[in-house]
Amino acid sequence: MEFEPVIGLEIHAQLNTESKIFSGASTRYGAEANTQACAVDLGFPGVLPVLNEAVLEKAIRLGLALNATVVRDSVFARKNYFYPDLPKGYQISQYDRPIVEHGTLRITLADGSQRDIGVTRAHLEEDAGKSVHEGFGGMTGIDLNRAGTPLLEIVSEPELYSAAEAVAYMRAMHTLVRYLGISDGNMQEGSFRCDANVSVKPKGSTTLGTRAEIKNINSFRFVERAIEYEIDRQIDVITSGGKVVQETRLYDAERDETRSMRGKEDAHDYRYFPDPDLPTVIISDALFARVEAEMPELPEARKVRFIEALGLSEETAQELAFDRARADYFETVVAGCDNPRVAANWVTVELMGRLNKE
Ligand code: ADP
Ligand code: MG
């Protein structure tokens, strides 16, 4: 029997605010452990979270860029689970009323073809802390500096049909969040990471197979390899008479394999309920109109304009349009020399070449 894979990605993009989503503690990366977690981040009894309004504008920008519905009255919910790096026993997230719904993101594949991938929703939430397994003589340390850092979790439809498509989608989202200036996208520091949901089904079947979720992958190469490994593993399980179980797995880059971590929770296991400490998040007409008016021209549209109005090649247009600072700079050069092709050549070949070299 022939099989075909189905993949859906949950991407966590850390929003680039100065302070946390519900407290005034700093989000600066790399500080000494536990120096940037205040009583609110730790969820001490009696403290109250207060929403950092800066996250709203960033979520609206993403919603507009994805042609999505920006929900004007979204709700924060408590997602209850125990983990040592989550001392208050729940994560503040959004559940049945997320801030962004029903968007699409255009991806470009290696052969130049394009597809629009559905984005089910994007919701605001706080990050948890970190368990540190090295340097404690067999014990585990807990660093809570990351607790309360603002995240947008961006959930795709199960509409990616190969590891290469999943990577193209992740790259396009990475380009977009940086272009919009809402996340630094730094993958080494964990500011942009994804969970990959993978299943396989008999070719042509319209019923989705049982999925495994591979957690917290923070490089494009690892996403591709983890998905490829997982597709092969699931096909092996099925063709040897077994059944894929719904579970959470981790990708071990050194061994290039995925391993089972735990059975997958269902939503009801988390006992979601609206967080009574936080009111409904109302996006006023004034805020929405301001963010809409300030939206930059998006990379895809800018690329098309570079091709059609300035006569650049597809490849050059892409190279210039997808990095905002570079595109702005290029347009300034064009304005000064009035010859787009010479300007493009100077920026992509001369300038970029020297920058790379030095
Ligand atoms: P959860 O939060 O429990 O992981 P969701 O229902 O929100 O669950 O789905 C998470 C992701 O899993 C989405 O990106 C979705 O597209 C993907 N997904 C759901 N079912 C499948 C499946 N059978 N195969 C592959 N991906 C799937
Ligand atoms: Mg998930």
XYZ file of C-alpha atoms and ligand atoms in Angstrom:
386
model
C 0.000 0.000 0.000
C 1.126 3.548 -0.667
C 0.902 6.136 2.087
C 0.783 9.899 2.194
C 1.776 12.075 5.136
C -0.269 14.909 6.632
C 1.391 17.556 8.798
C 0.088 20.428 10.897
C 2.432 22.827 12.716
C 1.990 24.699 15.970
C 4.538 27.518 15.955
C 5.465 29.425 19.090
C 6.701 32.918 18.306
C 7.988 34.926 21.239
C 6.744 38.496 21.020
C 9.460 41.122 21.350
C 8.101 43.149 24.245
C 10.365 44.680 26.902
C 8.360 43.235 29.760
C 6.299 40.109 30.323
C 2.744 39.557 29.192
C 1.169 39.923 32.650
C 3.879 41.589 34.750
C 6.541 44.268 34.622
C 9.477 41.835 34.842
C 12.033 42.097 32.042
C 12.052 39.620 29.144
C 15.755 40.169 28.370
C 17.442 36.937 27.340
C 20.468 35.507 29.117
C 20.123 37.036 32.597
C 21.272 35.123 35.668
C 18.731 32.413 36.571
C 15.656 33.518 38.510
C 16.509 37.212 38.554
C 13.665 38.141 36.185
C 10.673 36.339 37.643
C 8.434 38.376 39.912
C 5.584 37.258 42.171
C 3.088 37.502 39.287
C 5.179 35.254 37.023
C 5.395 32.746 39.857
C 1.670 32.952 40.503
C 1.942 33.631 44.216
C -1.366 33.737 46.057
C -3.083 37.099 45.873
C -1.180 38.549 42.937
C -3.057 39.798 39.889
C -1.950 39.628 36.261
C -2.339 42.805 34.179
C -2.205 42.514 30.396
C 0.753 44.136 28.653
C -1.062 46.069 25.922
C 1.930 45.913 23.586
C 1.048 42.314 22.724
C -2.313 43.332 21.251
C -0.845 45.445 18.513
C 1.539 42.625 17.573
C -1.246 40.054 17.404
C -3.374 42.391 15.281
C -0.486 42.876 12.855
C -0.131 39.128 12.418
C -3.894 38.739 11.975
C -3.984 41.384 9.253
C -0.942 39.921 7.501
C -2.585 36.477 7.412
C -5.849 37.919 6.113
C -7.435 36.491 9.210
C -10.278 37.493 11.488
C -8.994 39.594 14.381
C -11.294 38.720 17.258
C -12.247 41.961 18.990
C -13.278 40.295 22.254
C -10.941 37.390 22.935
C -10.687 35.595 26.264
C -7.806 34.347 28.411
C -8.197 30.876 29.843
C -6.350 28.769 32.357
C -4.760 25.622 30.979
C -4.199 23.451 34.031
C -1.279 21.070 34.294
C 1.527 20.334 36.686
C 5.133 20.755 35.732
C 8.079 21.861 37.891
C 8.711 24.841 35.587
C 5.103 26.013 35.984
C 4.801 26.683 39.708
C 1.300 28.095 39.653
C -0.134 24.900 38.184
C -1.692 26.518 35.131
C -0.620 28.434 32.085
C -2.578 31.508 31.031
C -3.496 30.926 27.410
C -6.486 31.355 25.119
C -8.799 28.527 24.218
C -12.184 28.839 22.565
C -11.880 32.555 21.845
C -8.374 33.224 20.510
C -7.351 36.644 19.236
C -6.755 35.538 15.609
C -8.726 33.008 13.540
C -9.062 31.684 9.979
C -6.039 33.061 8.162
C -3.834 31.853 5.329
C -0.131 32.003 4.593
C 1.318 31.681 1.097
C 4.288 29.365 0.745
C 6.651 28.939 -2.191
C 8.028 25.475 -2.913
C 11.364 24.524 -4.457
C 9.835 24.191 -7.953
C 8.503 27.760 -7.700
C 4.877 26.700 -7.221
C 2.839 28.402 -4.509
C 0.124 27.259 -2.109
C -1.978 28.997 0.496
C -1.892 27.147 3.817
C -4.749 27.605 6.261
C -3.954 29.060 9.668
C -6.606 27.827 12.062
C -5.871 30.315 14.807
C -3.216 32.236 16.703
C -3.581 32.746 20.425
C -1.734 34.722 23.075
C -0.215 32.904 26.011
C 2.570 33.049 28.569
C 5.648 30.861 28.336
C 6.642 28.526 31.175
C 10.039 28.438 32.899
C 12.865 26.067 32.045
C 14.189 22.910 33.639
C 17.981 22.795 33.598
C 19.449 19.301 33.665
C 23.150 20.057 33.563
C 25.405 21.225 36.366
C 23.323 20.115 39.337
C 24.941 16.761 40.068
C 22.091 14.603 38.812
C 19.411 16.930 40.088
C 17.337 19.362 38.060
C 17.441 23.134 38.398
C 14.528 25.412 37.609
C 15.027 28.792 35.938
C 11.870 30.884 35.926
C 13.173 33.867 33.969
C 11.200 32.741 30.930
C 7.952 32.318 32.891
C 5.444 34.880 31.668
C 7.246 35.730 28.434
C 4.621 36.580 25.782
C 4.030 34.051 23.024
C 1.791 33.826 20.026
C 0.985 30.199 19.271
C 0.166 29.975 15.580
C -1.687 26.789 14.589
C -1.880 25.574 10.993
C -4.532 23.420 9.395
C -3.415 19.832 8.670
C -2.672 20.844 5.084
C 1.054 20.282 4.685
C 1.835 17.139 2.729
C 5.606 16.664 3.023
C 8.499 17.606 5.270
C 9.616 20.082 2.604
C 6.210 21.809 2.628
C 6.269 21.996 6.416
C 9.683 23.655 6.310
C 8.544 26.083 3.591
C 5.609 27.044 5.802
C 7.795 27.485 8.867
C 10.259 29.618 6.899
C 7.468 31.781 5.496
C 6.064 32.347 8.992
C 9.555 33.121 10.316
C 10.070 35.688 7.555
C 6.680 37.218 8.271
C 7.002 37.656 12.045
C 10.390 39.304 11.637
C 9.157 41.460 8.775
C 6.231 42.626 10.888
C 8.646 43.400 13.727
C 6.661 41.337 16.243
C 9.319 38.718 17.105
C 13.090 38.601 16.750
C 12.673 35.039 15.487
C 15.901 33.970 17.197
C 15.761 30.188 17.002
C 18.869 29.440 19.095
C 17.338 31.387 21.954
C 14.012 29.590 21.511
C 12.110 32.676 20.342
C 10.727 30.736 17.379
C 10.055 27.021 17.698
C 7.474 24.524 16.581
C 5.596 21.361 17.419
C 5.072 19.171 14.375
C 1.946 16.990 14.220
C 2.495 14.123 11.812
C 0.214 11.360 10.571
C 0.085 9.104 7.549
C -2.900 7.701 5.666
C -3.430 5.387 2.722
C -2.940 7.312 -0.515
C -6.219 8.864 -1.649
C -8.010 8.328 1.674
C -9.863 11.369 3.000
C -9.749 10.252 6.648
C -6.778 11.544 8.633
C -4.568 9.007 10.388
C -3.666 9.095 14.081
C -1.057 11.766 14.725
C 2.048 11.979 16.838
C 3.197 15.394 18.008
C 6.932 16.114 18.003
C 7.635 18.822 20.560
C 9.752 21.934 20.544
C 11.897 21.779 17.446
C 13.998 24.901 17.002
C 15.736 24.615 13.643
C 14.490 24.267 10.069
C 16.833 21.365 9.418
C 15.658 19.469 12.493
C 12.011 20.025 11.579
C 12.611 18.488 8.198
C 14.559 15.527 9.566
C 12.196 14.889 12.465
C 9.186 14.825 10.150
C 10.914 12.556 7.639
C 11.931 10.156 10.374
C 8.432 10.181 11.840
C 6.729 9.513 8.480
C 8.959 6.473 7.909
C 8.421 5.244 11.456
C 4.646 5.431 11.184
C 4.629 3.667 7.813
C 6.783 0.899 9.340
C 4.401 0.561 12.299
C 1.372 0.231 10.020
C 2.896 -2.070 7.408
C 4.126 -4.415 10.127
C 0.567 -4.749 11.436
C 0.713 -2.267 14.316
C -1.197 0.912 15.106
C 0.119 4.438 15.489
C -0.768 5.759 18.934
C -1.568 9.370 19.684
C 1.396 10.588 21.700
C 3.956 13.291 22.299
C 7.455 12.555 20.997
C 10.761 14.326 21.092
C 13.342 14.606 18.346
C 16.889 13.591 19.260
C 19.129 15.342 16.741
C 22.239 13.374 17.705
C 20.623 10.044 16.948
C 18.340 11.522 14.296
C 15.232 9.803 15.636
C 12.021 10.612 17.475
C 11.214 8.963 20.824
C 8.025 8.682 22.811
C 7.742 11.095 25.783
C 4.186 10.569 26.974
C 0.660 9.800 25.839
C -0.976 12.827 24.293
C -3.365 14.809 26.468
C -6.738 15.793 25.070
C -8.069 19.288 25.600
C -10.455 18.114 28.325
C -7.499 16.894 30.401
C -6.460 20.511 30.882
C -9.775 21.658 32.365
C -9.658 24.937 30.498
C -11.784 27.685 31.985
C -11.873 31.481 31.537
C -9.280 33.089 33.818
C -11.303 34.996 36.425
C -8.352 37.352 37.039
C -8.436 38.757 33.509
C -11.276 40.604 31.786
C -12.290 40.020 28.163
C -9.657 41.505 25.850
C -11.425 44.282 23.967
C -9.720 45.687 20.885
C -11.162 49.155 20.394
C -11.988 50.551 16.965
C -9.329 53.197 17.511
C -6.562 50.671 18.209
C -7.598 48.444 15.328
C -7.755 51.374 12.888
C -4.359 52.670 13.961
C -2.631 49.300 13.543
C -4.351 48.777 10.194
C -3.230 52.203 8.974
C 0.351 51.488 10.041
C 0.617 48.074 8.357
C 3.634 47.868 6.079
C 3.392 46.553 2.531
C 3.850 42.785 2.982
C 6.808 40.846 1.571
C 4.779 38.898 -1.026
C 3.151 42.087 -2.371
C 6.449 43.906 -2.296
C 8.106 41.139 -4.281
C 5.405 41.310 -6.956
C 5.806 45.088 -7.155
C 9.586 44.753 -7.496
C 9.032 42.372 -10.421
C 6.204 44.235 -12.138
C 7.025 47.883 -11.497
C 10.808 47.732 -11.250
C 11.534 44.910 -13.698
C 13.556 42.737 -11.306
C 13.888 38.975 -11.706
C 11.827 36.740 -9.417
C 14.941 35.616 -7.555
C 16.346 39.103 -6.981
C 12.933 40.444 -6.000
C 12.571 37.699 -3.408
C 16.027 38.272 -2.005
C 15.326 41.980 -1.590
C 11.676 41.949 -0.547
C 11.724 39.356 2.224
C 13.981 41.253 4.589
C 12.388 44.529 5.558
C 15.519 46.542 6.315
C 17.145 45.360 3.100
C 14.030 46.162 1.058
C 13.746 49.644 2.572
C 17.403 50.276 1.893
C 17.082 49.061 -1.690
C 14.167 51.422 -2.301
C 16.202 54.320 -0.949
C 19.010 53.450 -3.361
C 16.533 53.233 -6.260
C 15.205 56.671 -5.382
C 18.742 58.014 -5.502
C 19.970 56.427 -8.749
C 16.746 55.937 -10.669
C 17.876 52.635 -12.155
C 16.271 49.722 -10.287
C 18.357 47.001 -11.892
C 21.650 48.686 -11.195
C 20.478 49.408 -7.656
C 19.403 45.777 -7.141
C 22.699 44.516 -8.436
C 24.627 46.890 -6.240
C 22.706 45.862 -3.098
C 22.510 42.091 -3.657
C 25.952 41.550 -5.195
C 28.292 44.325 -4.099
C 26.922 45.276 -0.717
C 25.677 41.858 0.428
C 28.879 40.268 -0.809
C 31.019 42.614 1.250
C 28.804 42.301 4.295
C 29.025 38.519 4.103
C 32.761 38.652 3.710
C 33.289 40.952 6.663
P -3.499 20.143 20.365
O -3.444 21.509 20.980
O -4.161 19.145 21.205
O -2.171 19.674 19.898
P -5.158 20.808 17.916
O -6.430 20.105 17.624
O -5.236 22.276 18.097
O -4.457 20.157 19.120
O -4.209 20.471 16.707
C -2.912 20.796 16.722
C -2.273 20.636 15.342
O -2.373 19.293 14.900
C -2.849 21.502 14.247
O -1.768 22.133 13.608
C -3.532 20.520 13.324
O -3.442 20.940 11.981
C -2.715 19.261 13.523
N -3.428 18.006 13.290
C -4.611 17.629 13.803
N -4.938 16.380 13.400
C -3.909 15.945 12.626
C -3.626 14.724 11.935
N -4.455 13.677 11.965
N -2.472 14.635 11.246
C -1.602 15.667 11.226
N -1.799 16.827 11.856
C -2.943 16.976 12.556
Mg -0.391 20.621 20.300
